């Protein structure tokens, strides 16, 4: 137990050293001198007294060029949406993406608008790597794994709850609802004491 | 070669209260720490035993401040599942070494300020 505590002390107090990664057993020095990463020591105050961020972002298992500025994940109270993102196993760059919740607009056709009855969640377009032209055939290539993924919800609150649970940044795009004025054929024949602007009858 | 799929398996259950959940978490932690020498030996890791122990501690500390019981339940369940997979030798060395990516790969570390990330080419 005491030897464990000693090695624990070594691991927490020495500063980090960058050593070239090899699997040579004689390179154990990097384990003695690296700081523990990914340990949130003070959950609600990531900024230290100097004003800089003191967060160690947990690195991902996969390689990704997209790495967000680490934002501290606040500790959620028991009444808030469950913090499913903590153990979902999703990659960091997925958890950090912004999500757009909207009702699809009606296309300019004379067909119906059944698609406009549901709320859709789309992953926001990436700044780089969203779409480029493939040099072989001119097809559209994409570096975005979520580019064709949509999740559908019955209500706006359901979509927000899902995004909150997963830890996504979300924003709502309110739909432009069509106005409808009820009309009656009989109103063509109403009497008007003034001069009629438009004569609707023969 | 006979594989016993239920060796080290735990029944699915939800914690009754926080006391139950912390008891289960501590049991899981003790099982992991006791098994650390066996992990290093069976997988023939180049990582020293103290680093494995510290890594186990780190992974548990990461979720120390969880305040939602269902989330804690799920974390305990996952810990037990990982434990079964590791001790039954169902995993391979790369799966264990995923936990040590920060120490092994210098590029895995994400800097906490913008400028370093920008110079590294992170979007």
CSV table of C-alpha atoms in Angstrom, one decimal:
chain,number,residue,atom,x,y,z
A,1,UNK,CA,0.0,0.0,0.0
A,2,UNK,CA,2.8,2.4,0.9
A,3,UNK,CA,4.7,1.6,-2.3
A,4,UNK,CA,1.5,2.3,-4.2
A,5,UNK,CA,1.1,5.7,-2.5
A,6,UNK,CA,4.8,6.5,-3.2
A,7,UNK,CA,4.4,5.8,-6.9
A,8,UNK,CA,1.1,7.7,-6.9
A,9,UNK,CA,3.0,10.7,-5.4
A,10,UNK,CA,5.7,10.5,-8.0
A,11,UNK,CA,3.1,10.4,-10.8
A,12,UNK,CA,1.2,13.4,-9.5
A,13,UNK,CA,4.0,15.7,-8.6
A,14,UNK,CA,6.6,15.5,-11.3
A,15,UNK,CA,6.2,17.7,-14.4
A,16,UNK,CA,5.5,16.2,-17.8
A,17,UNK,CA,8.3,15.1,-20.1
A,18,UNK,CA,8.0,14.5,-23.8
A,19,UNK,CA,9.7,11.3,-24.7
A,20,UNK,CA,9.7,9.6,-28.1
A,21,UNK,CA,7.3,6.7,-27.9
A,22,UNK,CA,9.0,3.3,-28.0
A,23,UNK,CA,8.1,0.0,-26.4
A,24,UNK,CA,11.6,-0.4,-25.0
A,25,UNK,CA,11.3,-1.4,-21.4
A,26,UNK,CA,14.2,0.8,-20.5
A,27,UNK,CA,12.0,3.8,-21.3
A,28,UNK,CA,9.9,3.4,-18.2
A,29,UNK,CA,11.0,6.9,-17.2
A,30,UNK,CA,8.0,8.4,-19.0
A,31,UNK,CA,5.6,6.6,-16.7
A,32,UNK,CA,7.4,8.0,-13.7
A,33,UNK,CA,7.3,11.6,-14.9
A,34,UNK,CA,4.1,12.1,-16.8
A,35,UNK,CA,1.3,13.9,-15.0
A,36,UNK,CA,-1.9,12.1,-14.7
A,37,UNK,CA,-4.1,13.2,-17.5
A,38,UNK,CA,-7.8,13.4,-17.6
A,39,UNK,CA,-8.3,13.8,-13.9
A,40,UNK,CA,-10.6,16.7,-13.0
A,41,UNK,CA,-9.5,17.8,-9.6
A,42,UNK,CA,-11.9,20.6,-9.1
A,43,UNK,CA,-15.0,20.0,-11.1
A,44,UNK,CA,-16.5,23.4,-11.0
A,45,UNK,CA,-13.5,25.7,-11.2
A,46,UNK,CA,-11.2,24.8,-14.2
A,47,UNK,CA,-9.6,28.2,-14.3
A,48,UNK,CA,-6.7,28.5,-11.8
A,49,UNK,CA,-5.6,31.7,-10.1
A,50,UNK,CA,-3.5,32.7,-13.1
A,51,UNK,CA,-6.6,32.8,-15.2
A,52,UNK,CA,-5.6,30.1,-17.6
A,53,UNK,CA,-7.5,26.9,-18.2
A,54,UNK,CA,-6.2,24.0,-16.1
A,55,UNK,CA,-8.1,21.2,-17.9
A,56,UNK,CA,-6.5,18.0,-19.1
A,57,UNK,CA,-8.7,16.8,-22.0
A,58,UNK,CA,-9.1,13.1,-22.0
A,59,UNK,CA,-7.5,11.9,-25.2
A,60,UNK,CA,-9.4,9.8,-27.6
A,61,UNK,CA,-8.5,6.2,-28.7
A,62,UNK,CA,-8.8,7.2,-32.3
A,63,UNK,CA,-6.7,9.7,-34.1
A,64,UNK,CA,-8.5,12.9,-35.1
A,65,UNK,CA,-7.3,16.2,-36.4
A,66,UNK,CA,-10.4,17.9,-35.1
A,67,UNK,CA,-9.8,18.7,-31.5
A,68,UNK,CA,-11.9,21.3,-29.8
A,69,UNK,CA,-10.8,23.7,-27.1
A,70,UNK,CA,-11.4,21.7,-23.9
A,71,UNK,CA,-14.6,22.8,-22.3
A,72,UNK,CA,-15.1,21.5,-18.8
A,73,UNK,CA,-18.1,19.2,-18.5
A,74,UNK,CA,-20.0,20.5,-15.6
A,75,UNK,CA,-21.1,18.1,-13.0
A,76,UNK,CA,-24.8,17.6,-13.4
A,77,UNK,CA,-27.3,17.6,-10.6
A,78,UNK,CA,-29.6,14.7,-10.0
A,79,UNK,CA,-32.6,16.5,-11.6
A,80,UNK,CA,-30.8,17.5,-14.8
A,81,UNK,CA,-30.7,15.3,-18.0
A,82,UNK,CA,-28.6,12.2,-17.4
A,83,UNK,CA,-24.9,12.7,-18.5
A,84,UNK,CA,-25.0,9.8,-21.0
A,85,UNK,CA,-22.1,11.4,-22.9
A,86,UNK,CA,-19.8,10.5,-20.0
A,87,UNK,CA,-19.9,6.8,-20.8
A,88,UNK,CA,-21.3,6.6,-24.3
A,89,UNK,CA,-17.9,5.9,-25.7
A,90,UNK,CA,-18.4,8.4,-28.5
A,91,UNK,CA,-15.2,10.1,-29.9
A,92,UNK,CA,-14.3,13.5,-28.5
A,93,UNK,CA,-14.8,15.2,-31.8
A,94,UNK,CA,-18.4,13.9,-32.0
A,95,UNK,CA,-19.2,14.9,-28.5
A,96,UNK,CA,-18.0,18.4,-29.1
A,97,UNK,CA,-20.0,19.1,-32.2
A,98,UNK,CA,-22.9,21.5,-32.5
A,99,UNK,CA,-26.2,20.1,-33.5
A,100,UNK,CA,-29.0,21.9,-35.3
A,101,UNK,CA,-32.6,21.1,-34.4
A,102,UNK,CA,-35.2,22.3,-36.9
A,103,UNK,CA,-38.3,21.4,-38.8
A,104,UNK,CA,-37.5,20.8,-42.5
A,105,UNK,CA,-39.0,23.5,-44.7
A,106,UNK,CA,-41.6,22.6,-47.3
A,107,UNK,CA,-40.1,22.2,-50.8
A,108,UNK,CA,-41.5,24.4,-53.4
A,109,UNK,CA,-43.8,21.8,-54.9
A,110,UNK,CA,-47.5,21.2,-54.9
A,111,UNK,CA,-47.0,17.9,-52.9
A,112,UNK,CA,-47.9,17.7,-49.3
A,113,UNK,CA,-45.7,18.6,-46.3
A,114,UNK,CA,-45.7,15.4,-44.2
A,115,UNK,CA,-42.0,15.8,-43.6
A,116,UNK,CA,-42.6,19.2,-41.9
A,117,UNK,CA,-44.5,17.6,-39.1
A,118,UNK,CA,-41.4,16.2,-37.3
A,119,UNK,CA,-38.3,17.8,-35.8
A,120,UNK,CA,-35.0,16.9,-37.3
A,121,UNK,CA,-31.5,16.9,-35.7
A,122,UNK,CA,-28.6,17.5,-38.0
A,123,UNK,CA,-24.9,17.7,-37.2
A,124,UNK,CA,-23.6,21.1,-38.2
A,125,UNK,CA,-21.3,21.4,-41.2
A,126,UNK,CA,-17.6,21.1,-40.4
A,127,UNK,CA,-15.4,24.0,-41.2
A,128,UNK,CA,-12.9,21.9,-43.1
A,129,UNK,CA,-13.4,18.5,-44.7
A,130,UNK,CA,-17.1,18.7,-45.1
A,131,UNK,CA,-17.2,18.3,-48.8
A,132,UNK,CA,-14.7,18.4,-51.6
A,133,UNK,CA,-14.5,17.1,-55.1
A,134,UNK,CA,-12.9,13.7,-55.5
A,135,UNK,CA,-10.0,14.0,-57.9
A,136,UNK,CA,-10.7,10.6,-59.6
A,137,UNK,CA,-14.3,10.9,-60.7
A,138,UNK,CA,-15.4,14.3,-59.5
A,139,UNK,CA,-17.7,12.7,-56.9
A,140,UNK,CA,-18.4,14.5,-53.6
A,141,UNK,CA,-16.0,13.2,-50.9
A,142,UNK,CA,-16.5,14.1,-47.3
A,143,UNK,CA,-14.5,13.8,-44.1
A,144,UNK,CA,-17.6,14.1,-42.0
A,145,UNK,CA,-18.9,10.8,-40.7
A,146,UNK,CA,-22.2,12.4,-39.6
A,147,UNK,CA,-22.9,14.3,-42.7
A,148,UNK,CA,-25.8,12.1,-43.8
A,149,UNK,CA,-27.1,11.3,-40.3
A,150,UNK,CA,-30.4,12.6,-39.2
A,151,UNK,CA,-32.4,11.9,-36.0
A,152,UNK,CA,-36.1,12.6,-36.0
A,153,UNK,CA,-38.2,13.6,-33.0
A,154,UNK,CA,-41.8,14.3,-32.4
A,155,UNK,CA,-41.3,17.4,-30.3
A,156,UNK,CA,-38.7,20.1,-29.9
A,157,UNK,CA,-38.3,19.2,-26.2
A,158,UNK,CA,-37.5,15.6,-27.1
A,159,UNK,CA,-34.8,16.7,-29.4
A,160,UNK,CA,-33.3,19.1,-26.8
A,161,UNK,CA,-33.4,16.4,-24.1
A,162,UNK,CA,-31.5,14.1,-26.4
A,163,UNK,CA,-28.9,16.7,-27.2
A,164,UNK,CA,-28.5,17.6,-23.5
A,165,UNK,CA,-28.1,14.0,-22.5
A,166,UNK,CA,-25.4,13.4,-25.1
A,167,UNK,CA,-23.6,16.6,-24.2
A,168,UNK,CA,-24.0,18.2,-27.7
A,169,UNK,CA,-24.1,22.0,-28.1
A,170,UNK,CA,-27.4,22.6,-29.7
A,171,UNK,CA,-29.4,25.4,-31.3
A,172,UNK,CA,-33.0,25.6,-32.5
A,173,UNK,CA,-34.1,26.9,-35.8
A,174,UNK,CA,-37.7,27.9,-35.4
A,175,UNK,CA,-39.8,27.0,-38.4
A,176,UNK,CA,-41.6,29.5,-40.6
A,177,UNK,CA,-45.2,28.3,-40.1
A,178,UNK,CA,-47.6,28.9,-42.8
A,179,UNK,CA,-50.5,31.2,-41.9
A,180,UNK,CA,-53.9,30.0,-42.9
A,181,UNK,CA,-56.9,32.4,-43.4
A,182,UNK,CA,-60.2,30.5,-43.3
A,183,UNK,CA,-62.4,31.5,-46.2
A,184,UNK,CA,-66.0,30.9,-47.0
A,185,UNK,CA,-67.6,31.0,-50.4
A,186,UNK,CA,-70.5,32.9,-49.1
A,187,UNK,CA,-68.4,35.9,-48.3
A,188,UNK,CA,-68.3,36.6,-52.1
A,189,UNK,CA,-72.0,37.5,-51.9
A,190,UNK,CA,-72.1,39.7,-48.8
A,191,UNK,CA,-73.7,43.2,-49.2
A,192,UNK,CA,-71.3,46.1,-49.0
A,193,UNK,CA,-72.7,49.7,-48.6
A,194,UNK,CA,-69.6,51.2,-50.2
A,195,UNK,CA,-68.3,50.6,-53.7
A,196,UNK,CA,-66.9,47.1,-54.1
A,197,UNK,CA,-63.1,47.1,-54.7
A,198,UNK,CA,-63.3,43.7,-56.5
A,199,UNK,CA,-66.5,42.4,-58.0
A,200,UNK,CA,-66.5,38.7,-57.3
A,201,UNK,CA,-69.8,37.9,-58.9
A,202,UNK,CA,-71.2,38.3,-62.3
B,1,UNK,CA,-10.3,-24.9,-25.4
B,2,UNK,CA,-13.3,-24.2,-23.3
B,3,UNK,CA,-14.3,-20.6,-22.8
B,4,UNK,CA,-16.6,-20.1,-19.8
B,5,UNK,CA,-18.6,-17.0,-20.8
B,6,UNK,CA,-20.0,-16.4,-17.4
B,7,UNK,CA,-16.7,-16.4,-15.5
B,8,UNK,CA,-16.4,-13.1,-13.6
B,9,UNK,CA,-19.8,-12.0,-15.0
B,10,UNK,CA,-22.0,-9.9,-12.8
B,11,UNK,CA,-25.8,-9.9,-12.8
B,12,UNK,CA,-27.4,-6.8,-14.2
B,13,UNK,CA,-28.9,-4.7,-11.4
B,14,UNK,CA,-29.5,-1.1,-10.5
B,15,UNK,CA,-28.2,0.4,-7.3
B,16,UNK,CA,-30.8,0.9,-4.6
B,17,UNK,CA,-29.2,4.1,-3.3
B,18,UNK,CA,-25.8,5.9,-3.1
B,19,UNK,CA,-24.5,3.7,-0.4
B,20,UNK,CA,-25.1,0.7,-2.5
B,21,UNK,CA,-23.5,2.3,-5.5
B,22,UNK,CA,-20.4,3.4,-3.7
B,23,UNK,CA,-20.1,-0.1,-2.2
B,24,UNK,CA,-20.3,-1.6,-5.7
B,25,UNK,CA,-17.8,0.9,-7.0
B,26,UNK,CA,-15.3,0.2,-4.3
B,27,UNK,CA,-15.7,-3.6,-4.8
B,28,UNK,CA,-15.0,-3.1,-8.5
B,29,UNK,CA,-12.0,-0.9,-7.7
B,30,UNK,CA,-10.5,-3.4,-5.3
B,31,UNK,CA,-11.0,-6.2,-7.9
B,32,UNK,CA,-9.2,-4.2,-10.5
B,33,UNK,CA,-6.3,-3.3,-8.2
B,34,UNK,CA,-5.9,-6.9,-7.1
B,35,UNK,CA,-5.8,-8.1,-10.6
B,36,UNK,CA,-3.2,-5.6,-11.8
B,37,UNK,CA,-0.2,-8.0,-11.5
B,38,UNK,CA,-2.1,-10.6,-13.4
B,39,UNK,CA,-3.0,-8.2,-16.2
B,40,UNK,CA,0.7,-7.2,-16.6
B,41,UNK,CA,1.7,-10.8,-16.6
B,42,UNK,CA,-0.9,-12.3,-18.9
B,43,UNK,CA,-0.7,-9.6,-21.5
B,44,UNK,CA,3.0,-9.2,-21.1
B,45,UNK,CA,2.8,-5.5,-21.0
B,46,UNK,CA,5.9,-3.2,-21.1
B,47,UNK,CA,4.1,-0.9,-18.7
B,48,UNK,CA,5.3,-1.1,-15.1
B,49,UNK,CA,2.8,-2.4,-12.5
B,50,UNK,CA,2.7,1.0,-10.8
B,51,UNK,CA,1.5,2.7,-13.9
B,52,UNK,CA,-1.3,0.1,-14.4
B,53,UNK,CA,-2.4,0.8,-10.8
B,54,UNK,CA,-2.2,4.5,-11.3
B,55,UNK,CA,-4.2,4.2,-14.5
B,56,UNK,CA,-6.9,2.2,-12.7
B,57,UNK,CA,-7.1,4.9,-10.1
B,58,UNK,CA,-7.2,7.6,-12.7
B,59,UNK,CA,-10.1,6.0,-14.5
B,60,UNK,CA,-12.1,5.8,-11.3
B,61,UNK,CA,-11.2,9.3,-10.2
B,62,UNK,CA,-12.4,10.7,-13.6
B,63,UNK,CA,-15.9,10.0,-12.5
B,64,UNK,CA,-15.6,10.8,-8.8
B,65,UNK,CA,-18.0,13.7,-8.9
B,66,UNK,CA,-20.9,12.1,-10.7
B,67,UNK,CA,-24.2,13.0,-8.9
B,68,UNK,CA,-26.6,11.0,-10.9
B,69,UNK,CA,-27.3,7.5,-9.7
B,70,UNK,CA,-28.2,6.0,-13.1
B,71,UNK,CA,-25.0,7.3,-14.6
B,72,UNK,CA,-23.0,5.9,-11.7
B,73,UNK,CA,-24.8,2.5,-12.2
B,74,UNK,CA,-23.9,2.5,-15.8
B,75,UNK,CA,-20.3,3.3,-15.0
B,76,UNK,CA,-20.1,0.5,-12.5
B,77,UNK,CA,-21.6,-1.9,-15.0
B,78,UNK,CA,-19.1,-0.9,-17.6
B,79,UNK,CA,-16.3,-1.3,-15.2
B,80,UNK,CA,-17.4,-4.8,-14.4
B,81,UNK,CA,-17.8,-5.7,-18.1
B,82,UNK,CA,-14.3,-4.4,-18.8
B,83,UNK,CA,-12.9,-6.3,-15.9
B,84,UNK,CA,-14.5,-9.6,-17.1
B,85,UNK,CA,-13.1,-9.0,-20.6
B,86,UNK,CA,-9.7,-8.2,-19.4
B,87,UNK,CA,-9.2,-11.0,-17.0
B,88,UNK,CA,-10.7,-13.7,-19.2
B,89,UNK,CA,-8.0,-12.8,-21.8
B,90,UNK,CA,-10.6,-11.8,-24.3
B,91,UNK,CA,-8.8,-8.5,-25.0
B,92,UNK,CA,-5.6,-8.0,-26.8
B,93,UNK,CA,-2.6,-5.8,-26.1
B,94,UNK,CA,-3.8,-2.9,-28.2
B,95,UNK,CA,-7.1,-2.9,-26.3
B,96,UNK,CA,-5.2,-2.5,-23.0
B,97,UNK,CA,-2.8,0.0,-24.4
B,98,UNK,CA,-5.7,2.3,-25.5
B,99,UNK,CA,-5.7,3.4,-21.9
B,100,UNK,CA,-2.1,4.4,-22.1
B,101,UNK,CA,-2.4,6.4,-25.3
B,102,UNK,CA,-1.4,9.7,-23.6
B,103,UNK,CA,1.9,8.2,-22.3
B,104,UNK,CA,2.7,6.4,-25.5
B,105,UNK,CA,1.7,8.9,-28.2
B,106,UNK,CA,3.0,12.5,-27.8
B,107,UNK,CA,0.5,13.7,-30.4
B,108,UNK,CA,-2.5,12.4,-28.4
B,109,UNK,CA,-2.2,15.3,-25.9
B,110,UNK,CA,-4.5,18.2,-26.7
B,111,UNK,CA,-3.1,21.5,-25.5
B,112,UNK,CA,-5.2,23.7,-23.4
B,113,UNK,CA,-4.5,26.9,-25.3
B,114,UNK,CA,-5.5,27.8,-28.8
B,115,UNK,CA,-2.1,28.7,-30.2
B,116,UNK,CA,-0.5,25.3,-29.7
B,117,UNK,CA,-3.5,23.5,-31.2
B,118,UNK,CA,-3.5,25.9,-34.2
B,119,UNK,CA,0.2,25.3,-34.8
B,120,UNK,CA,-0.3,21.5,-34.6
B,121,UNK,CA,-3.0,21.8,-37.3
B,122,UNK,CA,-6.0,20.9,-35.2
B,123,UNK,CA,-9.2,22.3,-36.5
